[in-house]
């Protein structure tokens, strides 16, 4: 007897349909599995056989063949255990055969029949819906994320027995006990930061035009505190963005237990010892790395010069193309990676340069330290700003005069809307994404601004890329004032954010 049931394979954050076919026929009792399988998938045979036996179900003493189609997709992991069990059960008439129609089954089995959590359930269930399934059977631990998908009967099972019972009688197992409400997250807000008005302004500009931001300052000047609050300046996630990010976190196995989805802008701050694989995504079948987990949010690299050259090199493709491609012998995997890069660094190894009373570094040490950041990467940091040590007066006084995250977010939304409208016919949304072809069209200077720009071009010895990036930042500053032309003051401010690298990297 022949049966088949739908399952799903993950290829990066994409999903492909896989059909698990079971054939039980007369002949010597054997069990064979085919279909471009990794060793973990082959081991399913032992898990399934043992789990069934522990339920008192003996495999029919016949020739059992399992095929996972199509054969051009490599099958990895233990996610096929449960569909394989279902296909065998149906082929052996333990469950009605027609019950597997329009059904997708996902899950890993323990030897005792427990059904275990797997990654990537959310995108798989979305895929199931798109491919016409009406029912999804998922591990109970994945039920929350799967239930996000509407117009689909999602059944969570904690044990193989529950799946059999569902197919026999339609009984849906109870949900696991709800996790008690987690204590409210500590609410971060920009108004928590004392003083640092120049840095806050720079952050607002960076966020408005999605420009990369570099903060340079001594230890204790609040660089990380500020970076941590940048996600609160970005507009709230749309439903579509929420799904897109949640799919990534589902594949990475990082969805929060208490809610099926990610509702806040990601903030990822990998340590400087992070390997290139941790940043880009590693593994035989790659999982999303830090730069993909930061998609639509902030990637914060503290102590930038401490990152290895190889790790920083990884950033190049995503900064230009907003995605990362990882090659493996059997395929190339593509992950989205459109993030706002925020980096922070001390001005010298000890951190106190140029305060010569406190800085103990030699000139060579300082130069060596800064040169660990390559010119191409530095060129991509559109907005560089100094975060000076906070003075006593600032600490004392200004807290209440600061703008709150909400106020800044409103400005950011307004400026982003201007850009979205302007670029409605281009495949971009932000000034920072303008390709060199369009910079001259959209970044038009008035006469005075043109003169300032010409002088700056010579003085700062700008590269073509540096010149374009400066114009794009000026464009954002002009948008904040809703000016069509870029004026002198806009270009002057943009130059300030560019000239730091001349100050520090001469
Ligand atoms: Zn120093």
mmCIF file with all atom_site columns, C-alpha atoms in Angstrom, residues 200-395:
data_model
loop_
_atom_site.group_PDB
_atom_site.id
_atom_site.type_symbol
_atom_site.label_atom_id
_atom_site.label_alt_id
_atom_site.label_comp_id
_atom_site.label_asym_id
_atom_site.label_entity_id
_atom_site.label_seq_id
_atom_site.pdbx_PDB_ins_code
_atom_site.Cartn_x
_atom_site.Cartn_y
_atom_site.Cartn_z
_atom_site.occupancy
_atom_site.B_iso_or_equiv
_atom_site.pdbx_formal_charge
_atom_site.auth_seq_id
_atom_site.auth_comp_id
_atom_site.auth_asym_id
_atom_site.auth_atom_id
_atom_site.pdbx_PDB_model_num
ATOM 1   C CA . UNK A 1 200 ? 21.690 62.366 19.703 1.00 0.00 ? 200 UNK A CA 1
ATOM 2   C CA . UNK A 1 201 ? 21.225 64.646 16.726 1.00 0.00 ? 201 UNK A CA 1
ATOM 3   C CA . UNK A 1 202 ? 23.633 62.477 14.718 1.00 0.00 ? 202 UNK A CA 1
ATOM 4   C CA . UNK A 1 203 ? 21.676 59.375 15.723 1.00 0.00 ? 203 UNK A CA 1
ATOM 5   C CA . UNK A 1 204 ? 18.433 60.985 14.622 1.00 0.00 ? 204 UNK A CA 1
ATOM 6   C CA . UNK A 1 205 ? 19.927 61.802 11.209 1.00 0.00 ? 205 UNK A CA 1
ATOM 7   C CA . UNK A 1 206 ? 21.381 58.310 10.869 1.00 0.00 ? 206 UNK A CA 1
ATOM 8   C CA . UNK A 1 207 ? 18.066 56.656 11.655 1.00 0.00 ? 207 UNK A CA 1
ATOM 9   C CA . UNK A 1 208 ? 16.057 59.020 9.434  1.00 0.00 ? 208 UNK A CA 1
ATOM 10  C CA . UNK A 1 209 ? 18.035 58.199 6.301  1.00 0.00 ? 209 UNK A CA 1
ATOM 11  C CA . UNK A 1 210 ? 19.223 54.736 7.402  1.00 0.00 ? 210 UNK A CA 1
ATOM 12  C CA . UNK A 1 211 ? 22.853 55.874 7.406  1.00 0.00 ? 211 UNK A CA 1
ATOM 13  C CA . UNK A 1 212 ? 25.502 53.847 9.211  1.00 0.00 ? 212 UNK A CA 1
ATOM 14  C CA . UNK A 1 213 ? 26.692 55.460 12.418 1.00 0.00 ? 213 UNK A CA 1
ATOM 15  C CA . UNK A 1 214 ? 30.122 55.447 14.080 1.00 0.00 ? 214 UNK A CA 1
ATOM 16  C CA . UNK A 1 215 ? 30.489 56.721 17.636 1.00 0.00 ? 215 UNK A CA 1
ATOM 17  C CA . UNK A 1 216 ? 33.979 57.627 18.827 1.00 0.00 ? 216 UNK A CA 1
ATOM 18  C CA . UNK A 1 217 ? 34.569 58.467 22.460 1.00 0.00 ? 217 UNK A CA 1
ATOM 19  C CA . UNK A 1 218 ? 36.243 57.565 25.737 1.00 0.00 ? 218 UNK A CA 1
ATOM 20  C CA . UNK A 1 219 ? 34.960 54.726 27.905 1.00 0.00 ? 219 UNK A CA 1
ATOM 21  C CA . UNK A 1 220 ? 31.990 55.779 29.997 1.00 0.00 ? 220 UNK A CA 1
ATOM 22  C CA . UNK A 1 221 ? 30.699 58.386 27.578 1.00 0.00 ? 221 UNK A CA 1
ATOM 23  C CA . UNK A 1 222 ? 27.556 56.316 27.120 1.00 0.00 ? 222 UNK A CA 1
ATOM 24  C CA . UNK A 1 223 ? 28.145 54.977 23.600 1.00 0.00 ? 223 UNK A CA 1
ATOM 25  C CA . UNK A 1 224 ? 26.550 51.599 24.272 1.00 0.00 ? 224 UNK A CA 1
ATOM 26  C CA . UNK A 1 225 ? 23.758 53.133 26.285 1.00 0.00 ? 225 UNK A CA 1
ATOM 27  C CA . UNK A 1 226 ? 22.946 55.313 23.320 1.00 0.00 ? 226 UNK A CA 1
ATOM 28  C CA . UNK A 1 227 ? 23.229 52.525 20.757 1.00 0.00 ? 227 UNK A CA 1
ATOM 29  C CA . UNK A 1 228 ? 20.882 50.315 22.764 1.00 0.00 ? 228 UNK A CA 1
ATOM 30  C CA . UNK A 1 229 ? 18.217 53.000 22.507 1.00 0.00 ? 229 UNK A CA 1
ATOM 31  C CA . UNK A 1 230 ? 18.483 53.534 18.756 1.00 0.00 ? 230 UNK A CA 1
ATOM 32  C CA . UNK A 1 231 ? 15.874 50.849 17.936 1.00 0.00 ? 231 UNK A CA 1
ATOM 33  C CA . UNK A 1 232 ? 13.346 52.946 19.872 1.00 0.00 ? 232 UNK A CA 1
ATOM 34  C CA . UNK A 1 233 ? 13.820 55.753 17.329 1.00 0.00 ? 233 UNK A CA 1
ATOM 35  C CA . UNK A 1 234 ? 12.794 53.596 14.388 1.00 0.00 ? 234 UNK A CA 1
ATOM 36  C CA . UNK A 1 235 ? 9.140  53.398 13.335 1.00 0.00 ? 235 UNK A CA 1
ATOM 37  C CA . UNK A 1 236 ? 7.198  50.462 14.830 1.00 0.00 ? 236 UNK A CA 1
ATOM 38  C CA . UNK A 1 237 ? 7.288  47.281 12.762 1.00 0.00 ? 237 UNK A CA 1
ATOM 39  C CA . UNK A 1 238 ? 4.569  46.853 10.168 1.00 0.00 ? 238 UNK A CA 1
ATOM 40  C CA . UNK A 1 239 ? 2.744  43.522 10.155 1.00 0.00 ? 239 UNK A CA 1
ATOM 41  C CA . UNK A 1 240 ? 4.669  42.472 7.086  1.00 0.00 ? 240 UNK A CA 1
ATOM 42  C CA . UNK A 1 241 ? 8.033  43.321 8.674  1.00 0.00 ? 241 UNK A CA 1
ATOM 43  C CA . UNK A 1 242 ? 6.978  41.543 11.837 1.00 0.00 ? 242 UNK A CA 1
ATOM 44  C CA . UNK A 1 243 ? 6.359  38.345 9.842  1.00 0.00 ? 243 UNK A CA 1
ATOM 45  C CA . UNK A 1 244 ? 9.573  38.700 7.870  1.00 0.00 ? 244 UNK A CA 1
ATOM 46  C CA . UNK A 1 245 ? 11.677 39.029 11.023 1.00 0.00 ? 245 UNK A CA 1
ATOM 47  C CA . UNK A 1 246 ? 9.767  36.327 12.899 1.00 0.00 ? 246 UNK A CA 1
ATOM 48  C CA . UNK A 1 247 ? 10.437 33.851 10.084 1.00 0.00 ? 247 UNK A CA 1
ATOM 49  C CA . UNK A 1 248 ? 14.164 34.482 10.456 1.00 0.00 ? 248 UNK A CA 1
ATOM 50  C CA . UNK A 1 249 ? 14.009 33.996 14.222 1.00 0.00 ? 249 UNK A CA 1
ATOM 51  C CA . UNK A 1 250 ? 11.950 30.853 13.757 1.00 0.00 ? 250 UNK A CA 1
ATOM 52  C CA . UNK A 1 251 ? 14.626 29.358 11.520 1.00 0.00 ? 251 UNK A CA 1
ATOM 53  C CA . UNK A 1 252 ? 17.283 30.352 14.058 1.00 0.00 ? 252 UNK A CA 1
ATOM 54  C CA . UNK A 1 253 ? 15.198 28.815 16.865 1.00 0.00 ? 253 UNK A CA 1
ATOM 55  C CA . UNK A 1 254 ? 15.148 32.154 18.675 1.00 0.00 ? 254 UNK A CA 1
ATOM 56  C CA . UNK A 1 255 ? 11.478 33.060 18.829 1.00 0.00 ? 255 UNK A CA 1
ATOM 57  C CA . UNK A 1 256 ? 10.552 34.115 22.358 1.00 0.00 ? 256 UNK A CA 1
ATOM 58  C CA . UNK A 1 257 ? 8.559  31.476 24.222 1.00 0.00 ? 257 UNK A CA 1
ATOM 59  C CA . UNK A 1 258 ? 5.892  33.860 25.443 1.00 0.00 ? 258 UNK A CA 1
ATOM 60  C CA . UNK A 1 259 ? 4.791  35.203 22.081 1.00 0.00 ? 259 UNK A CA 1
ATOM 61  C CA . UNK A 1 260 ? 4.815  33.625 18.671 1.00 0.00 ? 260 UNK A CA 1
ATOM 62  C CA . UNK A 1 261 ? 6.265  36.664 16.939 1.00 0.00 ? 261 UNK A CA 1
ATOM 63  C CA . UNK A 1 262 ? 8.971  39.290 17.181 1.00 0.00 ? 262 UNK A CA 1
ATOM 64  C CA . UNK A 1 263 ? 7.285  42.628 17.780 1.00 0.00 ? 263 UNK A CA 1
ATOM 65  C CA . UNK A 1 264 ? 10.248 44.928 18.377 1.00 0.00 ? 264 UNK A CA 1
ATOM 66  C CA . UNK A 1 265 ? 13.017 46.104 16.089 1.00 0.00 ? 265 UNK A CA 1
ATOM 67  C CA . UNK A 1 266 ? 15.958 43.752 16.467 1.00 0.00 ? 266 UNK A CA 1
ATOM 68  C CA . UNK A 1 267 ? 19.036 44.945 18.307 1.00 0.00 ? 267 UNK A CA 1
ATOM 69  C CA . UNK A 1 268 ? 21.994 42.613 17.926 1.00 0.00 ? 268 UNK A CA 1
ATOM 70  C CA . UNK A 1 269 ? 25.276 43.321 19.630 1.00 0.00 ? 269 UNK A CA 1
ATOM 71  C CA . UNK A 1 270 ? 27.722 40.484 18.881 1.00 0.00 ? 270 UNK A CA 1
ATOM 72  C CA . UNK A 1 271 ? 30.863 40.496 21.005 1.00 0.00 ? 271 UNK A CA 1
ATOM 73  C CA . UNK A 1 272 ? 34.098 41.443 19.260 1.00 0.00 ? 272 UNK A CA 1
ATOM 74  C CA . UNK A 1 273 ? 35.344 37.872 19.575 1.00 0.00 ? 273 UNK A CA 1
ATOM 75  C CA . UNK A 1 274 ? 32.465 36.715 17.342 1.00 0.00 ? 274 UNK A CA 1
ATOM 76  C CA . UNK A 1 275 ? 33.692 34.567 14.456 1.00 0.00 ? 275 UNK A CA 1
ATOM 77  C CA . UNK A 1 276 ? 32.915 35.365 10.818 1.00 0.00 ? 276 UNK A CA 1
ATOM 78  C CA . UNK A 1 277 ? 30.573 32.338 10.850 1.00 0.00 ? 277 UNK A CA 1
ATOM 79  C CA . UNK A 1 278 ? 28.669 33.692 13.841 1.00 0.00 ? 278 UNK A CA 1
ATOM 80  C CA . UNK A 1 279 ? 28.163 36.960 12.005 1.00 0.00 ? 279 UNK A CA 1
ATOM 81  C CA . UNK A 1 280 ? 27.366 35.578 8.574  1.00 0.00 ? 280 UNK A CA 1
ATOM 82  C CA . UNK A 1 281 ? 25.621 32.366 9.536  1.00 0.00 ? 281 UNK A CA 1
ATOM 83  C CA . UNK A 1 282 ? 27.283 28.989 9.822  1.00 0.00 ? 282 UNK A CA 1
ATOM 84  C CA . UNK A 1 283 ? 26.651 25.283 9.682  1.00 0.00 ? 283 UNK A CA 1
ATOM 85  C CA . UNK A 1 284 ? 26.353 22.692 6.970  1.00 0.00 ? 284 UNK A CA 1
ATOM 86  C CA . UNK A 1 285 ? 22.902 24.044 6.232  1.00 0.00 ? 285 UNK A CA 1
ATOM 87  C CA . UNK A 1 286 ? 23.568 27.614 7.333  1.00 0.00 ? 286 UNK A CA 1
ATOM 88  C CA . UNK A 1 287 ? 21.467 29.190 10.047 1.00 0.00 ? 287 UNK A CA 1
ATOM 89  C CA . UNK A 1 288 ? 20.949 32.964 10.148 1.00 0.00 ? 288 UNK A CA 1
ATOM 90  C CA . UNK A 1 289 ? 23.944 34.782 11.630 1.00 0.00 ? 289 UNK A CA 1
ATOM 91  C CA . UNK A 1 290 ? 24.001 37.981 13.657 1.00 0.00 ? 290 UNK A CA 1
ATOM 92  C CA . UNK A 1 291 ? 23.783 40.213 10.610 1.00 0.00 ? 291 UNK A CA 1
ATOM 93  C CA . UNK A 1 292 ? 20.600 38.484 9.459  1.00 0.00 ? 292 UNK A CA 1
ATOM 94  C CA . UNK A 1 293 ? 19.148 38.527 12.968 1.00 0.00 ? 293 UNK A CA 1
ATOM 95  C CA . UNK A 1 294 ? 19.671 42.309 12.855 1.00 0.00 ? 294 UNK A CA 1
ATOM 96  C CA . UNK A 1 295 ? 17.571 42.581 9.660  1.00 0.00 ? 295 UNK A CA 1
ATOM 97  C CA . UNK A 1 296 ? 15.308 45.674 9.794  1.00 0.00 ? 296 UNK A CA 1
ATOM 98  C CA . UNK A 1 297 ? 16.979 46.715 13.037 1.00 0.00 ? 297 UNK A CA 1
ATOM 99  C CA . UNK A 1 298 ? 20.331 47.618 14.511 1.00 0.00 ? 298 UNK A CA 1
ATOM 100 C CA . UNK A 1 299 ? 23.606 45.725 14.316 1.00 0.00 ? 299 UNK A CA 1
ATOM 101 C CA . UNK A 1 300 ? 25.775 47.191 17.054 1.00 0.00 ? 300 UNK A CA 1
ATOM 102 C CA . UNK A 1 301 ? 29.505 46.520 16.976 1.00 0.00 ? 301 UNK A CA 1
ATOM 103 C CA . UNK A 1 302 ? 31.062 47.832 20.148 1.00 0.00 ? 302 UNK A CA 1
ATOM 104 C CA . UNK A 1 303 ? 34.875 48.115 20.272 1.00 0.00 ? 303 UNK A CA 1
ATOM 105 C CA . UNK A 1 304 ? 34.955 48.039 16.492 1.00 0.00 ? 304 UNK A CA 1
ATOM 106 C CA . UNK A 1 305 ? 38.784 47.832 16.132 1.00 0.00 ? 305 UNK A CA 1
ATOM 107 C CA . UNK A 1 306 ? 38.811 44.679 18.275 1.00 0.00 ? 306 UNK A CA 1
ATOM 108 C CA . UNK A 1 307 ? 36.845 42.712 15.675 1.00 0.00 ? 307 UNK A CA 1
ATOM 109 C CA . UNK A 1 308 ? 39.021 40.523 13.465 1.00 0.00 ? 308 UNK A CA 1
ATOM 110 C CA . UNK A 1 309 ? 39.658 41.680 9.910  1.00 0.00 ? 309 UNK A CA 1
ATOM 111 C CA . UNK A 1 310 ? 37.896 38.583 8.610  1.00 0.00 ? 310 UNK A CA 1
ATOM 112 C CA . UNK A 1 311 ? 34.810 39.315 10.670 1.00 0.00 ? 311 UNK A CA 1
ATOM 113 C CA . UNK A 1 312 ? 34.611 42.891 9.420  1.00 0.00 ? 312 UNK A CA 1
ATOM 114 C CA . UNK A 1 313 ? 35.171 41.741 5.871  1.00 0.00 ? 313 UNK A CA 1
ATOM 115 C CA . UNK A 1 314 ? 31.878 39.813 6.115  1.00 0.00 ? 314 UNK A CA 1
ATOM 116 C CA . UNK A 1 315 ? 30.007 43.099 6.430  1.00 0.00 ? 315 UNK A CA 1
ATOM 117 C CA . UNK A 1 316 ? 30.887 44.285 2.975  1.00 0.00 ? 316 UNK A CA 1
ATOM 118 C CA . UNK A 1 317 ? 28.282 42.426 0.940  1.00 0.00 ? 317 UNK A CA 1
ATOM 119 C CA . UNK A 1 318 ? 25.330 43.097 3.272  1.00 0.00 ? 318 UNK A CA 1
ATOM 120 C CA . UNK A 1 319 ? 26.233 46.783 3.531  1.00 0.00 ? 319 UNK A CA 1
ATOM 121 C CA . UNK A 1 320 ? 26.061 47.109 -0.243 1.00 0.00 ? 320 UNK A CA 1
ATOM 122 C CA . UNK A 1 321 ? 23.385 44.585 -1.191 1.00 0.00 ? 321 UNK A CA 1
ATOM 123 C CA . UNK A 1 322 ? 21.338 44.184 2.018  1.00 0.00 ? 322 UNK A CA 1
ATOM 124 C CA . UNK A 1 323 ? 21.683 40.433 1.882  1.00 0.00 ? 323 UNK A CA 1
ATOM 125 C CA . UNK A 1 324 ? 24.317 37.803 2.404  1.00 0.00 ? 324 UNK A CA 1
ATOM 126 C CA . UNK A 1 325 ? 25.021 34.757 0.294  1.00 0.00 ? 325 UNK A CA 1
ATOM 127 C CA . UNK A 1 326 ? 26.636 31.719 1.845  1.00 0.00 ? 326 UNK A CA 1
ATOM 128 C CA . UNK A 1 327 ? 28.019 29.043 -0.420 1.00 0.00 ? 327 UNK A CA 1
ATOM 129 C CA . UNK A 1 328 ? 28.060 25.393 0.455  1.00 0.00 ? 328 UNK A CA 1
ATOM 130 C CA . UNK A 1 329 ? 29.084 22.500 -1.722 1.00 0.00 ? 329 UNK A CA 1
ATOM 131 C CA . UNK A 1 330 ? 25.486 21.641 -2.607 1.00 0.00 ? 330 UNK A CA 1
ATOM 132 C CA . UNK A 1 331 ? 23.858 25.065 -2.779 1.00 0.00 ? 331 UNK A CA 1
ATOM 133 C CA . UNK A 1 332 ? 24.079 28.790 -2.155 1.00 0.00 ? 332 UNK A CA 1
ATOM 134 C CA . UNK A 1 333 ? 21.906 30.174 0.591  1.00 0.00 ? 333 UNK A CA 1
ATOM 135 C CA . UNK A 1 334 ? 20.713 33.738 0.604  1.00 0.00 ? 334 UNK A CA 1
ATOM 136 C CA . UNK A 1 335 ? 19.724 35.544 3.784  1.00 0.00 ? 335 UNK A CA 1
ATOM 137 C CA . UNK A 1 336 ? 18.261 39.036 4.083  1.00 0.00 ? 336 UNK A CA 1
ATOM 138 C CA . UNK A 1 337 ? 20.526 41.482 5.936  1.00 0.00 ? 337 UNK A CA 1
ATOM 139 C CA . UNK A 1 338 ? 19.321 45.053 5.758  1.00 0.00 ? 338 UNK A CA 1
ATOM 140 C CA . UNK A 1 339 ? 20.356 46.572 9.032  1.00 0.00 ? 339 UNK A CA 1
ATOM 141 C CA . UNK A 1 340 ? 21.532 49.891 10.345 1.00 0.00 ? 340 UNK A CA 1
ATOM 142 C CA . UNK A 1 341 ? 25.156 49.419 11.326 1.00 0.00 ? 341 UNK A CA 1
ATOM 143 C CA . UNK A 1 342 ? 26.044 51.261 14.499 1.00 0.00 ? 342 UNK A CA 1
ATOM 144 C CA . UNK A 1 343 ? 29.629 50.950 15.627 1.00 0.00 ? 343 UNK A CA 1
ATOM 145 C CA . UNK A 1 344 ? 31.465 52.368 18.603 1.00 0.00 ? 344 UNK A CA 1
ATOM 146 C CA . UNK A 1 345 ? 35.127 52.695 19.369 1.00 0.00 ? 345 UNK A CA 1
ATOM 147 C CA . UNK A 1 346 ? 37.560 54.331 21.730 1.00 0.00 ? 346 UNK A CA 1
ATOM 148 C CA . UNK A 1 347 ? 39.807 56.920 20.105 1.00 0.00 ? 347 UNK A CA 1
ATOM 149 C CA . UNK A 1 348 ? 42.907 54.969 21.211 1.00 0.00 ? 348 UNK A CA 1
ATOM 150 C CA . UNK A 1 349 ? 43.689 51.685 23.038 1.00 0.00 ? 349 UNK A CA 1
ATOM 151 C CA . UNK A 1 350 ? 43.391 53.298 26.485 1.00 0.00 ? 350 UNK A CA 1
ATOM 152 C CA . UNK A 1 351 ? 40.456 55.394 25.407 1.00 0.00 ? 351 UNK A CA 1
ATOM 153 C CA . UNK A 1 352 ? 41.440 58.872 26.490 1.00 0.00 ? 352 UNK A CA 1
ATOM 154 C CA . UNK A 1 353 ? 43.134 60.335 23.423 1.00 0.00 ? 353 UNK A CA 1
ATOM 155 C CA . UNK A 1 354 ? 43.350 63.325 22.754 1.00 0.00 ? 354 UNK A CA 1
ATOM 156 C CA . UNK A 1 355 ? 43.333 64.108 26.497 1.00 0.00 ? 355 UNK A CA 1
ATOM 157 C CA . UNK A 1 356 ? 47.108 63.872 26.865 1.00 0.00 ? 356 UNK A CA 1
ATOM 158 C CA . UNK A 1 357 ? 46.930 64.083 30.668 1.00 0.00 ? 357 UNK A CA 1
ATOM 159 C CA . UNK A 1 358 ? 45.254 60.722 30.738 1.00 0.00 ? 358 UNK A CA 1
ATOM 160 C CA . UNK A 1 359 ? 46.181 59.002 27.465 1.00 0.00 ? 359 UNK A CA 1
ATOM 161 C CA . UNK A 1 360 ? 49.229 56.821 27.878 1.00 0.00 ? 360 UNK A CA 1
ATOM 162 C CA . UNK A 1 361 ? 49.386 55.478 24.321 1.00 0.00 ? 361 UNK A CA 1
ATOM 163 C CA . UNK A 1 362 ? 52.275 56.119 21.978 1.00 0.00 ? 362 UNK A CA 1
ATOM 164 C CA . UNK A 1 363 ? 51.578 57.655 18.586 1.00 0.00 ? 363 UNK A CA 1
ATOM 165 C CA . UNK A 1 364 ? 52.313 54.351 16.856 1.00 0.00 ? 364 UNK A CA 1
ATOM 166 C CA . UNK A 1 365 ? 49.922 52.505 19.109 1.00 0.00 ? 365 UNK A CA 1
ATOM 167 C CA . UNK A 1 366 ? 47.168 54.983 18.332 1.00 0.00 ? 366 UNK A CA 1
ATOM 168 C CA . UNK A 1 367 ? 47.728 54.759 14.588 1.00 0.00 ? 367 UNK A CA 1
ATOM 169 C CA . UNK A 1 368 ? 47.983 50.976 14.664 1.00 0.00 ? 368 UNK A CA 1
ATOM 170 C CA . UNK A 1 369 ? 44.745 50.754 16.634 1.00 0.00 ? 369 UNK A CA 1
ATOM 171 C CA . UNK A 1 370 ? 42.760 52.895 14.222 1.00 0.00 ? 370 UNK A CA 1
ATOM 172 C CA . UNK A 1 371 ? 44.191 51.294 11.147 1.00 0.00 ? 371 UNK A CA 1
ATOM 173 C CA . UNK A 1 372 ? 42.527 48.079 12.140 1.00 0.00 ? 372 UNK A CA 1
ATOM 174 C CA . UNK A 1 373 ? 39.454 49.600 10.550 1.00 0.00 ? 373 UNK A CA 1
ATOM 175 C CA . UNK A 1 374 ? 39.931 49.471 6.825  1.00 0.00 ? 374 UNK A CA 1
ATOM 176 C CA . UNK A 1 375 ? 39.322 52.495 4.642  1.00 0.00 ? 375 UNK A CA 1
ATOM 177 C CA . UNK A 1 376 ? 36.487 50.822 2.696  1.00 0.00 ? 376 UNK A CA 1
ATOM 178 C CA . UNK A 1 377 ? 34.632 50.107 5.928  1.00 0.00 ? 377 UNK A CA 1
ATOM 179 C CA . UNK A 1 378 ? 35.304 53.600 7.215  1.00 0.00 ? 378 UNK A CA 1
ATOM 180 C CA . UNK A 1 379 ? 33.986 55.001 3.939  1.00 0.00 ? 379 UNK A CA 1
ATOM 181 C CA . UNK A 1 380 ? 30.725 53.237 4.617  1.00 0.00 ? 380 UNK A CA 1
ATOM 182 C CA . UNK A 1 381 ? 30.247 54.883 7.981  1.00 0.00 ? 381 UNK A CA 1
ATOM 183 C CA . UNK A 1 382 ? 28.206 57.854 6.785  1.00 0.00 ? 382 UNK A CA 1
ATOM 184 C CA . UNK A 1 383 ? 27.781 59.590 10.095 1.00 0.00 ? 383 UNK A CA 1
ATOM 185 C CA . UNK A 1 384 ? 30.825 59.682 12.381 1.00 0.00 ? 384 UNK A CA 1
ATOM 186 C CA . UNK A 1 385 ? 30.397 61.539 15.618 1.00 0.00 ? 385 UNK A CA 1
ATOM 187 C CA . UNK A 1 386 ? 32.369 62.091 18.790 1.00 0.00 ? 386 UNK A CA 1
ATOM 188 C CA . UNK A 1 387 ? 30.786 61.155 22.083 1.00 0.00 ? 387 UNK A CA 1
ATOM 189 C CA . UNK A 1 388 ? 32.735 63.261 24.555 1.00 0.00 ? 388 UNK A CA 1
ATOM 190 C CA . UNK A 1 389 ? 32.994 62.452 28.250 1.00 0.00 ? 389 UNK A CA 1
ATOM 191 C CA . UNK A 1 390 ? 29.895 63.744 29.987 1.00 0.00 ? 390 UNK A CA 1
ATOM 192 C CA . UNK A 1 391 ? 30.455 66.809 32.151 1.00 0.00 ? 391 UNK A CA 1
ATOM 193 C CA . UNK A 1 392 ? 29.134 67.138 35.665 1.00 0.00 ? 392 UNK A CA 1
ATOM 194 C CA . UNK A 1 393 ? 26.689 69.854 34.633 1.00 0.00 ? 393 UNK A CA 1
ATOM 195 C CA . UNK A 1 394 ? 25.205 67.682 31.927 1.00 0.00 ? 394 UNK A CA 1
ATOM 196 C CA . UNK A 1 395 ? 24.790 64.823 34.343 1.00 0.00 ? 395 UNK A CA 1
#
